[in-house]
Coordinates of C-alpha atoms (C1' of nucleotides) in Angstrom, one line a residue:
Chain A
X1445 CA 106.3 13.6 -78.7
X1446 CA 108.3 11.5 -76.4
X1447 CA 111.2 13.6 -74.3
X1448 CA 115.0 12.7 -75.1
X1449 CA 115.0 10.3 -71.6
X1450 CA 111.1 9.2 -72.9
X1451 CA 112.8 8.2 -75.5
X1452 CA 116.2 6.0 -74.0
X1453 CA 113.5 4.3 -71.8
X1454 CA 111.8 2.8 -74.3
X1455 CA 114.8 1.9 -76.6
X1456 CA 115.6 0.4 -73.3
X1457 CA 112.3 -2.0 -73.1
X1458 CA 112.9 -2.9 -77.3
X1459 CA 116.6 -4.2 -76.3
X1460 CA 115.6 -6.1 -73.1
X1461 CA 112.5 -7.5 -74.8
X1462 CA 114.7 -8.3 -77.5
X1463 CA 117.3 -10.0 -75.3
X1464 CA 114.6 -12.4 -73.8
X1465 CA 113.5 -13.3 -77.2
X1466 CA 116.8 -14.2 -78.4
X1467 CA 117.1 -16.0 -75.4
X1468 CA 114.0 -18.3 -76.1
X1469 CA 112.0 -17.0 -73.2
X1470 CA 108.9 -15.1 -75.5
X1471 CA 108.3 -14.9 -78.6
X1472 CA 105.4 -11.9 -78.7
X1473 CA 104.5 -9.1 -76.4
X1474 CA 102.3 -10.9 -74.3
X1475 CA 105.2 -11.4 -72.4
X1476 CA 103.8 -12.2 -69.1
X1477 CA 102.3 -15.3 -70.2
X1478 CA 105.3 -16.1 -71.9
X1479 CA 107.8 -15.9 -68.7
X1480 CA 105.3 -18.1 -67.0
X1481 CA 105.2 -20.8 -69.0
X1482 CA 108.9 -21.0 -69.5
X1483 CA 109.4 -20.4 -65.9
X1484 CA 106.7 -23.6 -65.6
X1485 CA 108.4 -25.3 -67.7
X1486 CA 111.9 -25.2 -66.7
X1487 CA 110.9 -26.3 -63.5
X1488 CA 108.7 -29.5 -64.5
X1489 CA 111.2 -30.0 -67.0
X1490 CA 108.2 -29.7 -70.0
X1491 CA 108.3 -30.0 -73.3
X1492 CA 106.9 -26.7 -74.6
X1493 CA 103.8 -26.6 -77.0
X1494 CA 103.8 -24.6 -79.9
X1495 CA 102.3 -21.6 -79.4
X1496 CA 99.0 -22.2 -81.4
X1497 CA 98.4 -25.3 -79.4
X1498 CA 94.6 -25.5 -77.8
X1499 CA 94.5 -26.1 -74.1
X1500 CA 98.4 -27.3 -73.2
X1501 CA 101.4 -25.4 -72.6
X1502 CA 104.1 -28.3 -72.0
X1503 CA 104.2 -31.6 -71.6
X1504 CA 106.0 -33.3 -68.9
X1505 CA 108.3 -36.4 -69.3
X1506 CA 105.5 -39.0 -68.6
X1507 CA 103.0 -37.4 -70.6
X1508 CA 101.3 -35.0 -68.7
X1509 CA 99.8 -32.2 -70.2
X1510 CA 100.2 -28.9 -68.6
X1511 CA 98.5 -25.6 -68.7
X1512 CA 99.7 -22.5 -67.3
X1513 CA 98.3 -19.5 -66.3
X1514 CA 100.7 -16.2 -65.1
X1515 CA 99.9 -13.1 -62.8
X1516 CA 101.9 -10.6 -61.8
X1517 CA 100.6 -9.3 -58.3
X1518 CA 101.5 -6.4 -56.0
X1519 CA 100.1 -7.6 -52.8
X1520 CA 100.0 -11.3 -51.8
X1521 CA 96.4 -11.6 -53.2
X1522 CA 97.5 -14.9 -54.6
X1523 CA 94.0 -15.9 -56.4
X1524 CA 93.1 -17.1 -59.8
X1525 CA 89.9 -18.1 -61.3
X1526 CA 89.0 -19.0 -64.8
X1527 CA 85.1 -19.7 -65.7
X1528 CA 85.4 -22.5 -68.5
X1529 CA 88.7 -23.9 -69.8
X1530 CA 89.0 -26.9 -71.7
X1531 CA 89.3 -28.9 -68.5
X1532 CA 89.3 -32.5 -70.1
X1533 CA 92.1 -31.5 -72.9
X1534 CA 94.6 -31.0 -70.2
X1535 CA 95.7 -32.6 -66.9
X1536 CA 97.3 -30.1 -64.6
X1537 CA 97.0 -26.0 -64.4
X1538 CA 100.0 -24.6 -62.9
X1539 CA 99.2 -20.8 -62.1
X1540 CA 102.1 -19.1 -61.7
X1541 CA 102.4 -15.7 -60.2
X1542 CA 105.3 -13.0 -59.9
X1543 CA 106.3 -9.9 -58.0
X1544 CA 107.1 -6.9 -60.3
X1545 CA 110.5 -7.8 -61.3
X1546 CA 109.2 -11.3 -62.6
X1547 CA 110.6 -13.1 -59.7
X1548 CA 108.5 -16.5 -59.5
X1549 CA 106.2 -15.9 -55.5
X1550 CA 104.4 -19.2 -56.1
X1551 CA 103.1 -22.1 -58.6
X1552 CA 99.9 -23.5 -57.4
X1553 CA 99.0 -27.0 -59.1
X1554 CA 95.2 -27.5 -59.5
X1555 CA 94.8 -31.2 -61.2
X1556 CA 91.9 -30.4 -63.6
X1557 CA 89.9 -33.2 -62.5
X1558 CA 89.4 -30.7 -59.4
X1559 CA 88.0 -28.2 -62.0
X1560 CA 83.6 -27.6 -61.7
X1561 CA 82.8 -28.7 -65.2
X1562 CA 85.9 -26.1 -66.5
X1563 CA 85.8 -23.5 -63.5
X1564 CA 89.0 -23.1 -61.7
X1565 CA 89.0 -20.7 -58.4
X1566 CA 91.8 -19.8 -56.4
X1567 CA 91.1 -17.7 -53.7
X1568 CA 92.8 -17.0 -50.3
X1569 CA 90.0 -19.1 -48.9
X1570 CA 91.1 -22.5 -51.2
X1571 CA 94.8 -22.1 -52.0
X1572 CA 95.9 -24.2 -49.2
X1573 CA 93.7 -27.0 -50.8
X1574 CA 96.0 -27.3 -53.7
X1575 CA 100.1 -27.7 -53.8
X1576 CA 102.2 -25.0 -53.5
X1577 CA 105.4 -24.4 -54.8
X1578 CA 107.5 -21.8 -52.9
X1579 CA 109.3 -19.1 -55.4
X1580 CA 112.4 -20.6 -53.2
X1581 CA 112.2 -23.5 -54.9
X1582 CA 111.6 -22.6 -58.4
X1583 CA 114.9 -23.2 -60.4
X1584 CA 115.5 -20.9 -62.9
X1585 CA 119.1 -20.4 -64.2
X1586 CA 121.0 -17.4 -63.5
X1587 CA 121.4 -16.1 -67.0
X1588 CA 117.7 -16.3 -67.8
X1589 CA 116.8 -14.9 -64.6
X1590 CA 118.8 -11.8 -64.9
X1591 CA 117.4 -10.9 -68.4
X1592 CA 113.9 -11.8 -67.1
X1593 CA 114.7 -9.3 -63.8
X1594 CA 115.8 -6.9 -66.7
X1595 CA 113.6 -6.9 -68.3
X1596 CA 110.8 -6.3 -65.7
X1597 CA 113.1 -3.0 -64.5
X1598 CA 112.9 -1.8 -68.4
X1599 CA 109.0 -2.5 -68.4
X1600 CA 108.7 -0.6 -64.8
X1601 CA 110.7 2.4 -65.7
X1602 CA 108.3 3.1 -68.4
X1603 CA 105.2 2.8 -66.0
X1604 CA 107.0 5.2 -63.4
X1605 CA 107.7 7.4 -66.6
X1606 CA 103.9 7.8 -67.3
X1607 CA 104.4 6.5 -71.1
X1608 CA 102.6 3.3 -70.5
X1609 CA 99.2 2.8 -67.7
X1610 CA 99.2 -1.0 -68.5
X1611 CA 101.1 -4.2 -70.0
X1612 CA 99.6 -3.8 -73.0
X1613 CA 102.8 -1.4 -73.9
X1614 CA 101.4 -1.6 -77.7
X1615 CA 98.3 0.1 -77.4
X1616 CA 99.2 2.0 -74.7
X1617 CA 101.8 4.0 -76.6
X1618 CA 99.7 4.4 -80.0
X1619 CA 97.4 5.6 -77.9
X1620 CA 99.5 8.6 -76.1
X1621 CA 100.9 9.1 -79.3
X1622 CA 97.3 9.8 -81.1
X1623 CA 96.3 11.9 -78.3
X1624 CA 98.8 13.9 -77.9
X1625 CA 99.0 14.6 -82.1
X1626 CA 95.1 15.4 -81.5
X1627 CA 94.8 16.8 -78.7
X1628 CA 92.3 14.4 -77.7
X1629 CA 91.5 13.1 -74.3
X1630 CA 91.6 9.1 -73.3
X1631 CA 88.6 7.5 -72.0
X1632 CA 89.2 7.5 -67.9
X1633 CA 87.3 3.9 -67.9
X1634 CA 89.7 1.3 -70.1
X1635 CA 86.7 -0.6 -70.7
X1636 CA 84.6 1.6 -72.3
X1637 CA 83.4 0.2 -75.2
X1638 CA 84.8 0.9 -79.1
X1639 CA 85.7 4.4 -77.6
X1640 CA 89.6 5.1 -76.7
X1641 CA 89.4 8.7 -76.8
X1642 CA 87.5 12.0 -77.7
X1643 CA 87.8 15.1 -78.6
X1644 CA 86.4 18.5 -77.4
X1645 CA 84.9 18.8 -80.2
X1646 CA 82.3 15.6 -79.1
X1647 CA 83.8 13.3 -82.1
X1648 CA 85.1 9.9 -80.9
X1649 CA 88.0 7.7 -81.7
X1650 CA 89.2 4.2 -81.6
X1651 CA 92.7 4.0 -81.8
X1652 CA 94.7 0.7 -83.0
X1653 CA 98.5 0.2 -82.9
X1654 CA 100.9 -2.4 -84.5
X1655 CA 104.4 -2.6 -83.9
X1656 CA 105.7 -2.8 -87.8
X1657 CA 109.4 -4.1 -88.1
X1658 CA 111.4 -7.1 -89.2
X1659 CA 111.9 -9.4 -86.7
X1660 CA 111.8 -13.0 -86.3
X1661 CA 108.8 -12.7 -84.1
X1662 CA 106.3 -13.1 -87.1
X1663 CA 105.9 -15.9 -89.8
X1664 CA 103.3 -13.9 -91.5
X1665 CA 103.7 -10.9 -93.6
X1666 CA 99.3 -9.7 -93.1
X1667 CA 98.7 -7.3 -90.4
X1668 CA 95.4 -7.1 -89.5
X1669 CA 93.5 -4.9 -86.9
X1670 CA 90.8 -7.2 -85.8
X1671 CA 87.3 -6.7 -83.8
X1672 CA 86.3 -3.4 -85.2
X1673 CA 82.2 -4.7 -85.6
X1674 CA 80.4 -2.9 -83.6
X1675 CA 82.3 0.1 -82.9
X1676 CA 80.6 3.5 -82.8
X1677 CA 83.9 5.5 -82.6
X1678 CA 83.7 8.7 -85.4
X1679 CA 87.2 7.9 -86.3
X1680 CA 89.6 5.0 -86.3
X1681 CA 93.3 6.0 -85.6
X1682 CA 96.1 3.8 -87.2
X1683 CA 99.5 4.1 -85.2
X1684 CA 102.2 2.4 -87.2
X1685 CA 105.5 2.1 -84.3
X1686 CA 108.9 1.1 -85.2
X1687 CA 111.0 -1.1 -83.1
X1688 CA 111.8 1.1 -80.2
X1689 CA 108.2 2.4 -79.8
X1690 CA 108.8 5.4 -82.3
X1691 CA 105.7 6.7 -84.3
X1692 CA 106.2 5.5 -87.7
X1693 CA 103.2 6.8 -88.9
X1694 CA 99.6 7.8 -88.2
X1695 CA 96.2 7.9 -90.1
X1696 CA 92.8 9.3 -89.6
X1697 CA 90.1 6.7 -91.3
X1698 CA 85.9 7.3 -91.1
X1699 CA 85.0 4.4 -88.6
X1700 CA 82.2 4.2 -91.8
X1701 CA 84.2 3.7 -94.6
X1702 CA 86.0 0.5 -93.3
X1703 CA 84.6 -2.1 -96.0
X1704 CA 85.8 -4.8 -93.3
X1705 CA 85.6 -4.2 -89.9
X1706 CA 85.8 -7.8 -88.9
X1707 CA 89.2 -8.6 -89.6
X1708 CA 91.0 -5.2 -91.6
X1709 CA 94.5 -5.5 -92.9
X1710 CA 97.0 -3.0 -92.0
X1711 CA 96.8 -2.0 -95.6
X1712 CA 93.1 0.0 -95.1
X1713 CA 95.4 2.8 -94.9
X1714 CA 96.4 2.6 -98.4
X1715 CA 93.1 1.9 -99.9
X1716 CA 90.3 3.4 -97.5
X1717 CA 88.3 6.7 -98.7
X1718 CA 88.6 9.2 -96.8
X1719 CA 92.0 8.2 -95.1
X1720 CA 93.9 11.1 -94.3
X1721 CA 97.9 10.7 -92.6
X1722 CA 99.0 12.5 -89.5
X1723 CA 102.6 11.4 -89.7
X1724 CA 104.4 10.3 -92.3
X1725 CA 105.1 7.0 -93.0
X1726 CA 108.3 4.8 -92.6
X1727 CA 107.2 1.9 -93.6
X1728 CA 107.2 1.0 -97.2
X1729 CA 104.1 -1.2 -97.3
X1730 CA 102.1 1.9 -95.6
X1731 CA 101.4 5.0 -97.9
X1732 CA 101.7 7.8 -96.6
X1733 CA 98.9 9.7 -98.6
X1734 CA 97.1 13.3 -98.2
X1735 CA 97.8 14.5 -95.1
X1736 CA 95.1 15.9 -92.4
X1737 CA 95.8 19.4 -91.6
X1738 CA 93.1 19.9 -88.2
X1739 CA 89.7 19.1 -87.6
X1740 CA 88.5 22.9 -89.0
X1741 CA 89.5 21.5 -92.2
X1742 CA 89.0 18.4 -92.1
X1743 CA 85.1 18.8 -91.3
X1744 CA 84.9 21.0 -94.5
X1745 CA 86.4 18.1 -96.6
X1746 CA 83.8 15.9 -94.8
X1747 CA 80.8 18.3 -95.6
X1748 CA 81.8 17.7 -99.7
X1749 CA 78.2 16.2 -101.0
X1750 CA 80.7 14.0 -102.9
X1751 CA 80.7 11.6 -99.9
X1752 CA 77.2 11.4 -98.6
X1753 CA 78.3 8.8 -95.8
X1754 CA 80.1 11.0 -93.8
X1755 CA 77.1 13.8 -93.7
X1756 CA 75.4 12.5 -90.7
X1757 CA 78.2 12.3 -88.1
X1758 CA 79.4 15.7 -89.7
X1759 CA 75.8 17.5 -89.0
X1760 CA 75.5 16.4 -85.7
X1761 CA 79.1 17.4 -84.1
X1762 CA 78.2 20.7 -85.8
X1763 CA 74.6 21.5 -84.3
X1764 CA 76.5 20.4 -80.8
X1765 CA 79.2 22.9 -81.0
X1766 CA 77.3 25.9 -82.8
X1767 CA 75.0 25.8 -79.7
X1768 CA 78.3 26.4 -77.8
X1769 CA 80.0 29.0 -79.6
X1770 CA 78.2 32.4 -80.4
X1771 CA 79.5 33.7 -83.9
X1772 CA 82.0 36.1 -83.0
X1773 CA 83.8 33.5 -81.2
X1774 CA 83.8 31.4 -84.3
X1775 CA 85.3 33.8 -86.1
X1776 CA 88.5 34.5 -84.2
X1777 CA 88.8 31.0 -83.7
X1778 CA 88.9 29.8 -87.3
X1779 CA 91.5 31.7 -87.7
X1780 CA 93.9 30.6 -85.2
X1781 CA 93.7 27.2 -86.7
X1782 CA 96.7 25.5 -85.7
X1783 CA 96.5 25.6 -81.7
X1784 CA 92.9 24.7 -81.2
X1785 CA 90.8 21.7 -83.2
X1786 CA 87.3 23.2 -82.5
X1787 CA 85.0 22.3 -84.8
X1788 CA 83.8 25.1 -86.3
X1789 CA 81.6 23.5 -89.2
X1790 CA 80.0 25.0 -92.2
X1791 CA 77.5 22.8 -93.7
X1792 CA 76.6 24.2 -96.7
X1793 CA 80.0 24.5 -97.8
X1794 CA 81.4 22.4 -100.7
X1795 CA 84.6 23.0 -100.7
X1796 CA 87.0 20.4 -101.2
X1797 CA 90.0 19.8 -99.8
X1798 CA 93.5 21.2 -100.3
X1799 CA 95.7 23.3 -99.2
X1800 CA 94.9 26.5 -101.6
X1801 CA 91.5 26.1 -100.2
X1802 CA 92.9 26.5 -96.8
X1803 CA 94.3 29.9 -97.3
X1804 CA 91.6 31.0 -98.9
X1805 CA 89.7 30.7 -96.2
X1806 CA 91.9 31.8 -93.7
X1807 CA 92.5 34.8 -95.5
X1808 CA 88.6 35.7 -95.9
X1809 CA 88.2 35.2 -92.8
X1810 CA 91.1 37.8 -92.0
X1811 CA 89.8 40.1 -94.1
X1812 CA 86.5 40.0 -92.4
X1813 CA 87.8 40.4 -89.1
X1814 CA 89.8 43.5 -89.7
X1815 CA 86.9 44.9 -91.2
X1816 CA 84.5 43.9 -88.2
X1817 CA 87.4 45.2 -85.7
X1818 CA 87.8 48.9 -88.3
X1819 CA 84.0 49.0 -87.3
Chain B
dA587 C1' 73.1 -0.9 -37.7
dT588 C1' 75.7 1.6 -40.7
dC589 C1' 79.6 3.1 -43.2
dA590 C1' 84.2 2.2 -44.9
dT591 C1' 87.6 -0.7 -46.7
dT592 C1' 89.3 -4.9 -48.7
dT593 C1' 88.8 -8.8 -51.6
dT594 C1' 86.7 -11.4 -55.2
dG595 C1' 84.2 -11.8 -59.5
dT596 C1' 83.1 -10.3 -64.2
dA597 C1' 83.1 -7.9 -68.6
dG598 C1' 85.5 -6.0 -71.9
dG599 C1' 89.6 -4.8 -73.8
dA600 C1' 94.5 -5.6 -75.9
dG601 C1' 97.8 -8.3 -79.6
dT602 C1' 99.1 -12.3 -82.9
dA603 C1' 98.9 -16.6 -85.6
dA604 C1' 96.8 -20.7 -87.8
dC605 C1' 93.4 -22.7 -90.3
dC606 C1' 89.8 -22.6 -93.6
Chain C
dG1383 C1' 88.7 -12.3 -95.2
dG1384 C1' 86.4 -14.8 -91.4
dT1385 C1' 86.9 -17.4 -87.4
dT1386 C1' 89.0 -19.2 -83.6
dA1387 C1' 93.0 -20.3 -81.1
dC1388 C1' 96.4 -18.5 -77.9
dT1389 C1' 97.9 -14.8 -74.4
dC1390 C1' 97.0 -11.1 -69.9
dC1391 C1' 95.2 -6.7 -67.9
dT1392 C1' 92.0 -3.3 -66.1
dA1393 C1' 88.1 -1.2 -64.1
dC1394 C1' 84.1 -1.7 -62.0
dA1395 C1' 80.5 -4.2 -59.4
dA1396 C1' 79.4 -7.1 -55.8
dA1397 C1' 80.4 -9.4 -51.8
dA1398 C1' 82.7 -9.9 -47.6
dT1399 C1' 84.9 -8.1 -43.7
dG1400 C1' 86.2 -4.5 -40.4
dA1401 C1' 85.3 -0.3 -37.7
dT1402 C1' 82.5 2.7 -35.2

DNA sequence: ATCATTTTGTAGGAGTAACC
DNA sequence: GGTTACTCCTACAAAATGAT
């Protein structure tokens, strides 16, 4: 789905981001906050927290407990403001913020006993109430610095690309990935919520990626995909990605049939009803299973009586496009199934799935348009 | 005074790990 | 499996400022 040079760029990104994890600088792909704390660090000369630690990010040689805060800003809007942090569990917020190559511009140092009951501001307005630290004299040593400046040219190159629209690189590339499989569109507003992307067709998906490799990164073996209450998408979209980004495999689950949307494990692929794959599996723990074929089909396997929970969504995409489509279009569509995913339902169909099914129906359908076309 | 632009504030989203 | 801890980003709304 990705072009040959697509492609190089992201292996690109997995070998820098690799490079700064070897080198002790992150340790996840929130890597933003990760540079700025060790940046922080290395300049107070901190002891680093570990990374589930509430409130502190270091600790300084007398016992000062630090938290940082990192922003990577385009213009020199240097502001920061946070509504209600732990104020009392730490002593000093150092906000540190970068230019696009992760080149330190500034650490502000806001003593939390300056906080309103936990609310931090920094605005152009306050900042010259707190200390400043020029990027000038931010020490960070050349080897570090170089991987970090690498690494923020890797990261770039994909923006300028088009593969990624934010830092959450993750999510961002499950989600071309889905859409360009389906054919579906991504919401314009990032924020819209439980909805990622639809499809012409009016159904709606949530789509949730996880980066599945070995690596030293994680201790724990569960995957989960979290903080899926709630959301009203028709489908959820699993994308599985290798280490370099690649699609390593891609299901199709009924929002409805996930038995827990709270806190899923990766596994609901294996063991969902209804699951269908969209590309093959590479990972052992993650079956591939029956594979979807398009959204024609797929709507008669959803119309089967056998599973009553998916007869509401399924009658209501289909009174929405038959008001579109007068019947002779639905014919000639149906039968060029592979290049469009219209939606042309039939609800008092029980057929089930399969692919012998699938011909049959293409070939009725063939049959009745040469005779329609002979008249 | 009104409209346009810039800046700040807020809500909602992303991913992962630890603890129970 | 549920909850809560950590992380940052983005778009939009609202407010502030500038231009006519």
């Amino acid at each position: 789905m990705f072009t040959k040079q697509q492609e190089l760029l992201l292996d690109n990104f997995a070998d820098k981001s690799d490079h700064l994890f070897a080198l002790g600088i992150i340790s996840t792909d929130s890597f933003t906050g990760e540079i700025g704390e060790y940046v922080v660090c290395k300049h107070f000369n901190l002891k680093k927290s570990n990374r589930v630690t509430q409130a502190v990010d270091g600790v300084s040689t007398t016992g000062e407990r630090f938290q940082v805060k990192s922003k990577v800003i385009s213009k020199s809007y240097f502001s920061f403001n946070a509504k209600s942090l732990e104020h009392s569990l730490f002593d000093t917020l150092a906000v540190v913020y970068f230019d696009r190559l992760y080149n330190p511009l500034k650490i502000v140092i806001v003593p939390s006993c300056k906080s309103n009951n936990g609310e931090f501001k920094i605005t152009s307005a306050t900042i010259s109430t707190f200390e400043q630290i020029d990027g000038t004299d931010i020490k960070i040593n050349a080897k570090a610095k170089s991987a970090i400046n690498e690494f923020a040219v890797a990261y770039n190159s994909l923006e300028e690309a088009g593969i990624i629209r934010s830092r959450r690189i993750v999510g961002d590339i499950g989600e071309f990935y889905a859409c360009s499989k389906l054919n579906l569109k991504q919401s314009e507003n990032r924020n819209e919520k439980g909805i990622d992307a639809r499809h012409d067709n009016g159904l709606t998906f949530e789509i949730k990626t996880r980066r599945v490799y070995e690596s030293g990164r994680r201790i724990s073996e569960t995957r989960r995909l979290n903080n899926l209450v709630g959301k009203t998408a028709d489908y959820l979209i699993v994308v599985a990605l290798d280490r370099s980004f690649k699609c390593a495999g891609m299901w199709i689950i009924p929002m409805q049939n996930l038995t827990n949307p709270k806190s899923a494990n990766l596994k609901v692929v294996n063991t969902t009803e209804g699951t269908l794959n969209i590309v093959p599996s590479k990972i052992p723990s993650l079956q591939t299973g029956e594979s979807f074929k398009t959204f024609n089909l797929r709507k008669r396997v959803l119309t089967n009586p056998v599973n009553s929970t998916f007869i509401t969504k399924t009658t209501r995409t289909k009174k929405e496009t038959t008001k579109r489509r007068p019947k002779r279009a639905i014919i000639s569509e149906e039968i060029s199934i592979e290049p469009t995913h219209t939606f042309i339902g039939n609800n008092d169909s029980s057929l089930g799935s399969g692919g012998c099914f699938t011909w049959t129906i293409v070939i009725i359908l063939l049959l009745l348009l040469i005779g329609y076309l002979s008249n």
